[in-house]
Short mmCIF file of C-alpha atoms in Angstrom, two decimals:
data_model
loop_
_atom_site.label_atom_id
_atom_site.label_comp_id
_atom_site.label_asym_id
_atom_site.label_seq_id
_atom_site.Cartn_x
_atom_site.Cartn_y
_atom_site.Cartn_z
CA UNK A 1439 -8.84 22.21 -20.02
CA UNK A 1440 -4.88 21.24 -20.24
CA UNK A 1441 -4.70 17.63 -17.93
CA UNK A 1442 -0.95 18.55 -18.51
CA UNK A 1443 -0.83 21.62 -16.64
CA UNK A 1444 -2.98 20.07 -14.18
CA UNK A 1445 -1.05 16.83 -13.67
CA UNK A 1446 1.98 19.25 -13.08
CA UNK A 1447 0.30 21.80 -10.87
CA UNK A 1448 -1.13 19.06 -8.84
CA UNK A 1449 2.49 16.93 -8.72
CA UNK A 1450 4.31 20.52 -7.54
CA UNK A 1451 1.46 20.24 -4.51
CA UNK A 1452 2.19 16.85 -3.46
CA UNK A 1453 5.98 16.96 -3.22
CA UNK A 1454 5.77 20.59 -1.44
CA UNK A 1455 3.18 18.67 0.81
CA UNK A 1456 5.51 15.88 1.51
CA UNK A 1457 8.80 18.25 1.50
CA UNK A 1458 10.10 16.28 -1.59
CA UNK A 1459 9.91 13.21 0.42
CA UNK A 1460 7.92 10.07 0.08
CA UNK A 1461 4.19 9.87 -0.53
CA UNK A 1462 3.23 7.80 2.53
CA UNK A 1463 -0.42 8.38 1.85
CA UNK A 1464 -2.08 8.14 -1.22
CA UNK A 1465 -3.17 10.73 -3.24
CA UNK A 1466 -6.92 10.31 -3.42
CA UNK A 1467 -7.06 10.02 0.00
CA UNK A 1468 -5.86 13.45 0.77
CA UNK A 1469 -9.07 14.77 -1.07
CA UNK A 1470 -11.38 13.02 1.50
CA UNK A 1471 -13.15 15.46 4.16
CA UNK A 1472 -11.24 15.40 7.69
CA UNK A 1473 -13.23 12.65 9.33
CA UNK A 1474 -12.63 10.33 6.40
CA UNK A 1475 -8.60 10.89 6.55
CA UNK A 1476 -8.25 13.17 3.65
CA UNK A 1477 -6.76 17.43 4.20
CA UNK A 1478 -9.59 18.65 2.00
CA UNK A 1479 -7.05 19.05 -0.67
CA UNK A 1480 -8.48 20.69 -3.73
CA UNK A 1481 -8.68 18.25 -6.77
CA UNK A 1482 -8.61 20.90 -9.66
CA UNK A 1483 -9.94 18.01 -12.52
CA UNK A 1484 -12.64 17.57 -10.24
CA UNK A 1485 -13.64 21.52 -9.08
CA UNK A 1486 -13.03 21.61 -13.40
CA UNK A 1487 -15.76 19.03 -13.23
CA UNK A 1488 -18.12 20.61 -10.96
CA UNK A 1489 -17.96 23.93 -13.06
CA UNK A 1490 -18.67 21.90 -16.38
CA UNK A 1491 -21.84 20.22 -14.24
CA UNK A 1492 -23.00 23.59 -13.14
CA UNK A 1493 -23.00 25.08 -16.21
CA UNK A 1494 -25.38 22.18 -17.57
CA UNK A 1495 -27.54 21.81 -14.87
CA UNK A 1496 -28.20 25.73 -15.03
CA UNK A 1497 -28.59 25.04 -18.79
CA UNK A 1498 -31.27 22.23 -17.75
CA UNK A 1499 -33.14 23.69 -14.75
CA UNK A 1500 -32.31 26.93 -13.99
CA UNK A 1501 -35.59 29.20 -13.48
CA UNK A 1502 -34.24 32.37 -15.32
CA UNK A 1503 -32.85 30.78 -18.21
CA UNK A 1504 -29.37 32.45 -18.73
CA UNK A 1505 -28.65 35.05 -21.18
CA UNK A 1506 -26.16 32.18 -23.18
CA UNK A 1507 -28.89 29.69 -23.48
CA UNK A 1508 -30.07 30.05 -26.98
CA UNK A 1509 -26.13 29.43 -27.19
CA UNK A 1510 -25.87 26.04 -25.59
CA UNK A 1511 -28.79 24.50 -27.00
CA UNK A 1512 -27.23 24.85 -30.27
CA UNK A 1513 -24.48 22.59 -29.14
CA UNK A 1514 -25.49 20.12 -26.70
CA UNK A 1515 -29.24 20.27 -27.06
CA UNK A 1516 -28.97 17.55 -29.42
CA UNK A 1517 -26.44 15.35 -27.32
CA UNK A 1518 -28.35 15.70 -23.70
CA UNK A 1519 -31.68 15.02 -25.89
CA UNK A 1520 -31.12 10.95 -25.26
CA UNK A 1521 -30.98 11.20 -21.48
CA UNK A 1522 -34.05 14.30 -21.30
CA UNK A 1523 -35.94 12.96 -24.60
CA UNK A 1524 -38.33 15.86 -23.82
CA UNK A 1525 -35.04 18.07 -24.97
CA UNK A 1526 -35.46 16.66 -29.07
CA UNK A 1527 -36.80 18.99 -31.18
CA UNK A 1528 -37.06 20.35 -34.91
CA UNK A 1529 -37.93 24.22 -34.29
CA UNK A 1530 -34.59 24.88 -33.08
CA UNK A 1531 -31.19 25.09 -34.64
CA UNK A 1532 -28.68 22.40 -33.70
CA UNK A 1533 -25.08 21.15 -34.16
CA UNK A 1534 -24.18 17.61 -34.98
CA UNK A 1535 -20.65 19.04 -33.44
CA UNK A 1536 -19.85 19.98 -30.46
CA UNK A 1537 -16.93 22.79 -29.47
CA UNK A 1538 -14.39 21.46 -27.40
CA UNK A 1539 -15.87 23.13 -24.28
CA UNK A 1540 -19.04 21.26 -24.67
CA UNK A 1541 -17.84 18.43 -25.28
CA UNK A 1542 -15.51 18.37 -22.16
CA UNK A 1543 -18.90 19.58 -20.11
CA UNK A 1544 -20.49 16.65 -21.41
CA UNK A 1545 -18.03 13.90 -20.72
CA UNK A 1546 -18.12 15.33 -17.00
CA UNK A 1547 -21.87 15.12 -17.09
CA UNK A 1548 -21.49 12.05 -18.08
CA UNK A 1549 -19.26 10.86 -15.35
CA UNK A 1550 -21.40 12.84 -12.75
CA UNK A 1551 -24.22 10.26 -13.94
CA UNK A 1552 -21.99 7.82 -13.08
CA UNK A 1553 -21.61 9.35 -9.64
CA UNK A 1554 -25.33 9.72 -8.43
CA UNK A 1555 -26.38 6.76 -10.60
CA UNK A 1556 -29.80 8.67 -11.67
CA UNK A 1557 -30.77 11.75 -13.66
CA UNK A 1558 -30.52 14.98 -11.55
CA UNK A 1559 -33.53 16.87 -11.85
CA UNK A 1560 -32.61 20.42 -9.99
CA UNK A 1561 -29.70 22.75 -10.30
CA UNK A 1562 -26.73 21.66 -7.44
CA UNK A 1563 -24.62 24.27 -6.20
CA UNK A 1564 -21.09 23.49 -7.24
CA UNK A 1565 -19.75 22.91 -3.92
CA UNK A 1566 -22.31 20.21 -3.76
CA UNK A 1567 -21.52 18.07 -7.05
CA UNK A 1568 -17.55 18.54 -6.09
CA UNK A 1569 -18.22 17.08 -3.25
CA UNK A 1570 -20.25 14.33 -4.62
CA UNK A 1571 -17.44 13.20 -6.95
CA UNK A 1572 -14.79 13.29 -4.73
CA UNK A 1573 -17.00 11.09 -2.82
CA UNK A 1574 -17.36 8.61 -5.78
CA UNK A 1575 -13.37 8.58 -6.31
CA UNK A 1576 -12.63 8.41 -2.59
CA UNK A 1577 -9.87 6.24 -1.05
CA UNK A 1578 -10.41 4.85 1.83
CA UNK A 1579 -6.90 5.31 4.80
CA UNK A 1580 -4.81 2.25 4.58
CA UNK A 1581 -4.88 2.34 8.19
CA UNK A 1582 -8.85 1.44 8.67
CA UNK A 1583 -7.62 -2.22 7.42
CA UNK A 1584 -5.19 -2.33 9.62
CA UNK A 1585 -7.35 -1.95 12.48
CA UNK A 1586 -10.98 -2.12 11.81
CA UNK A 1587 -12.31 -2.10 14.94
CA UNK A 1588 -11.04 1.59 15.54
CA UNK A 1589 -13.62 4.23 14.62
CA UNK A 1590 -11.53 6.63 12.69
CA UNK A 1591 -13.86 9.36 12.40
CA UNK A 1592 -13.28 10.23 15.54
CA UNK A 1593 -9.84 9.99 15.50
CA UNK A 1594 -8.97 11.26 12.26
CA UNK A 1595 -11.53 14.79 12.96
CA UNK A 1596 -9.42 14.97 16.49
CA UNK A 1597 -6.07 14.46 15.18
CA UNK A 1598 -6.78 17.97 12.74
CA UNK A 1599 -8.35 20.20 15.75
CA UNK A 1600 -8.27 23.65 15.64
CA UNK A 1601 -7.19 23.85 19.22
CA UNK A 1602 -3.91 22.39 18.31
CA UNK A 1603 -1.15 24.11 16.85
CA UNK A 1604 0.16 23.27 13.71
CA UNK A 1605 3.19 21.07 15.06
CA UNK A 1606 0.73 18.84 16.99
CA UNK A 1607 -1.94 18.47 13.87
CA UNK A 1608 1.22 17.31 12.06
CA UNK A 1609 2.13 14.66 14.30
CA UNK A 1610 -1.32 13.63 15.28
CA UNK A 1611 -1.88 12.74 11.63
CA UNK A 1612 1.25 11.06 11.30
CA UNK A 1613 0.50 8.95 14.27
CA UNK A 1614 -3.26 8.00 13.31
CA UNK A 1615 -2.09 7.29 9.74
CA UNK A 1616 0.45 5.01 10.96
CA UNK A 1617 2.99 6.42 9.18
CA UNK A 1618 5.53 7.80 11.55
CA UNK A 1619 9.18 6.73 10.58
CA UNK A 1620 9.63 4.90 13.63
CA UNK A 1621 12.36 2.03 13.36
CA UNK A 1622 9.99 -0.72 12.96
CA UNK A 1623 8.33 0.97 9.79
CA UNK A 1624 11.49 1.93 8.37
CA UNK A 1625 13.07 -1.63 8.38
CA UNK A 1626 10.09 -2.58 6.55
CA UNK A 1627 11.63 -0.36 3.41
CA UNK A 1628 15.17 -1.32 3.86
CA UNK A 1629 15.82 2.04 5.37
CA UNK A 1630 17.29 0.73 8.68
CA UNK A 1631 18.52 -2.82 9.80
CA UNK A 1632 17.72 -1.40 13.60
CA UNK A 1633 14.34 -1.74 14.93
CA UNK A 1634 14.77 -1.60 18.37
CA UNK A 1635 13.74 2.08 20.51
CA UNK A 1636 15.99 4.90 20.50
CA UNK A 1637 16.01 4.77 24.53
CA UNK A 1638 15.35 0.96 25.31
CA UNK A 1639 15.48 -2.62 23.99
CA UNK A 1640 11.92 -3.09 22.99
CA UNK A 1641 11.17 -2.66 19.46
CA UNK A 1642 10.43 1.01 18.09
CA UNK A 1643 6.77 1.36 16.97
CA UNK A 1644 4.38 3.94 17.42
CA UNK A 1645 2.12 2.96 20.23
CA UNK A 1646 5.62 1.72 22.22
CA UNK A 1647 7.43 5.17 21.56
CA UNK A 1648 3.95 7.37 22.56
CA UNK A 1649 2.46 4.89 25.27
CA UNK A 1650 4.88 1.64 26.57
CA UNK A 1651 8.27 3.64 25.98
CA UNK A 1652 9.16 4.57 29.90
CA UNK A 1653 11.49 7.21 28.96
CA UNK A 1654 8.24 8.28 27.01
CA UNK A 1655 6.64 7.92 30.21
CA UNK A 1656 9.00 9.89 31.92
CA UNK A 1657 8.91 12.54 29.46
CA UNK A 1658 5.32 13.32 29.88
CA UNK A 1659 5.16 13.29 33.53
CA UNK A 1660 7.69 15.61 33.89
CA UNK A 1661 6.57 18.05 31.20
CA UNK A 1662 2.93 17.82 33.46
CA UNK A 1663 4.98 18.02 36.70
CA UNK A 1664 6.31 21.23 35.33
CA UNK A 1665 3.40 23.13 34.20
CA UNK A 1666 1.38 22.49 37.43
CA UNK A 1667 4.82 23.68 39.40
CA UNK A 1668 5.16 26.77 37.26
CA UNK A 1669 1.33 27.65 36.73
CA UNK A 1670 -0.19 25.61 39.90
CA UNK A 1671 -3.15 23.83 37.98
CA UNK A 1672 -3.61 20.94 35.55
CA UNK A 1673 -4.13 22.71 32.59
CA UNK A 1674 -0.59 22.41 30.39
CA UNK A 1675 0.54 25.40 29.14
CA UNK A 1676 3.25 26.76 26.59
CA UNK A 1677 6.96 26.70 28.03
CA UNK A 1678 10.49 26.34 26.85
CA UNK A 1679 10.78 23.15 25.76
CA UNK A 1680 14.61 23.42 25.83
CA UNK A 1681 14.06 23.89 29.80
CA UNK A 1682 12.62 20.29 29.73
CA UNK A 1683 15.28 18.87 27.38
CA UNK A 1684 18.35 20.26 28.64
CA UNK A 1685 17.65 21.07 32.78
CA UNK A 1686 15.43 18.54 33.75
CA UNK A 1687 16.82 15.36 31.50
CA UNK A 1688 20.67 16.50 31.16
CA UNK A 1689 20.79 13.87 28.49
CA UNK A 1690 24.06 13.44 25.94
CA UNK A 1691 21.35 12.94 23.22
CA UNK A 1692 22.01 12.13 19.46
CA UNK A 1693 20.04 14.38 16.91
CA UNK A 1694 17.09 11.80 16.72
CA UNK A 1695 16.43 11.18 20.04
CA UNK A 1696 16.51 14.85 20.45
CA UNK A 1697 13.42 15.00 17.68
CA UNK A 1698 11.75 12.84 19.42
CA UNK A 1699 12.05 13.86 22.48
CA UNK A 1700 11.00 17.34 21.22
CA UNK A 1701 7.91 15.68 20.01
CA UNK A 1702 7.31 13.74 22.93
CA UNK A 1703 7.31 17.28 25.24
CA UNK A 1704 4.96 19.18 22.14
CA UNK A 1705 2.70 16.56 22.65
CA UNK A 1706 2.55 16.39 26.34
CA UNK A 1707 2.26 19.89 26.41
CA UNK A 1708 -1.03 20.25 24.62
#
């Protein structure tokens, strides 16, 4: 397969993922299964990968040999023969060469050994051996050093729920990830010489904006006030979120602190 196409393909996904902004996460990561940080974004080397495994393994084990096997066996039967010795033999025909298709197969087989550290022995369903490299190549979130006392799992399967809607996943991530462009986080890249809170002294970081912040405070208790006025019971519901912004607060707000405050409400509300 062309790694050139692929790098491109796979560079075109990242920067429509990020909106042609910054990578705040990196890469591998975003492979990894929801409860280890990652989207479950498709690595296309590695499904490649899987595909080239498959095809050996079904070459290998299979129980109704397939109708190209008399093909394969003339290229790689001589190759895979030093890690199945049973494989060597002189009553078949055999290349010394492999096509470039084989020998791509083989180089992932030979990186999948790397991966399970032992000699499969049954066919794998493809799904299976992707997921077992990914696994092997795997990132772990910068944010699990930061605080390794937290158990992520938890809180990186919640941030993603279903029951969310897509606004709130966003953000959710973000905020577990640690990389919402809060002030305090952007003076670390020279993006702002400000760090303190858009509506109070304190320094801007995450936890102070979603949890210490008492406009933040303010925000959510009135969004809650609201919904049990308007509805009559606890659970929050969907509403204008312009209602809250511009009736209840009647703030002169700059275009930031209207974000946020946007984000605060979203948040509140679900």
């Amino acid at each position: 397969y062309n790694g050139e196409y692929i790098d491109k393909y796979m560079s075109y996904t990242f920067k429509f993922l990020w909106k042609n902004s910054t990578e705040c996460v990196r890469r591998p990561v975003l492979f990894n299964n929801y409860d280890h940080g990652g989207i479950r974004l498709v690595s296309i080397s590695s499904k490649i990968k899987a595909f080239h495994i498959y095809h050996i393994l079904s070459w290998l084990f299979a129980e109704e040999k397939p109708k190209w096997h008399s093909f394969a066996t003339y290229w790689i039967n001589r190759q895979l023969g030093r890690y199945y010795p049973g494989l060597i033999r002189n009553d078949v025909c055999q290349s010394f060469v492999m096509s470039d298709f084989y020998f791509s197969a083989l180089e992932s087989f030979k990186y999948y050994l790397e991966c399970v550290n032992d000699l499969p022995d049954t066919i794998c369903r493809v799904k299976h051996i992707y997921w077992k490299l990914i696994d092997f190549a795997a990132e772990s979130p910068r944010v699990i050093n930061i605080f390794p006392r937290v158990d992520f799992k938890i809180a990186f399967s919640s941030s993603l729920s279903k029951f969310n809607p897509p606004c709130v996943r966003s953000m959710n991530w973000k905020i577990v990830h640690d990389i919402l462009p809060v002030n305090v986080i952007l003076s670390r890249f020279n993006i702002t010489n400000n760090i303190k809170c858009l509506f109070c002294p304190a320094p801007e970081t995450i936890s102070h904006l979603f949890v210490d912040c008492p406009i933040g405070n303010e925000i959510r208790s009135k969004v809650i006030e609201l919904s049990n006025i308007v509805y009559g019971h606890n659970i929050i519901m969907n509403f204008d979120t312009q209602c809250v912004l511009y009736n209840i607060f009647s703030l002169q707000v700059t275009k930031r602190q209207k974000e946020v405050i946007l984000i605060l409400i979203n948040l509140a509300k679900w």
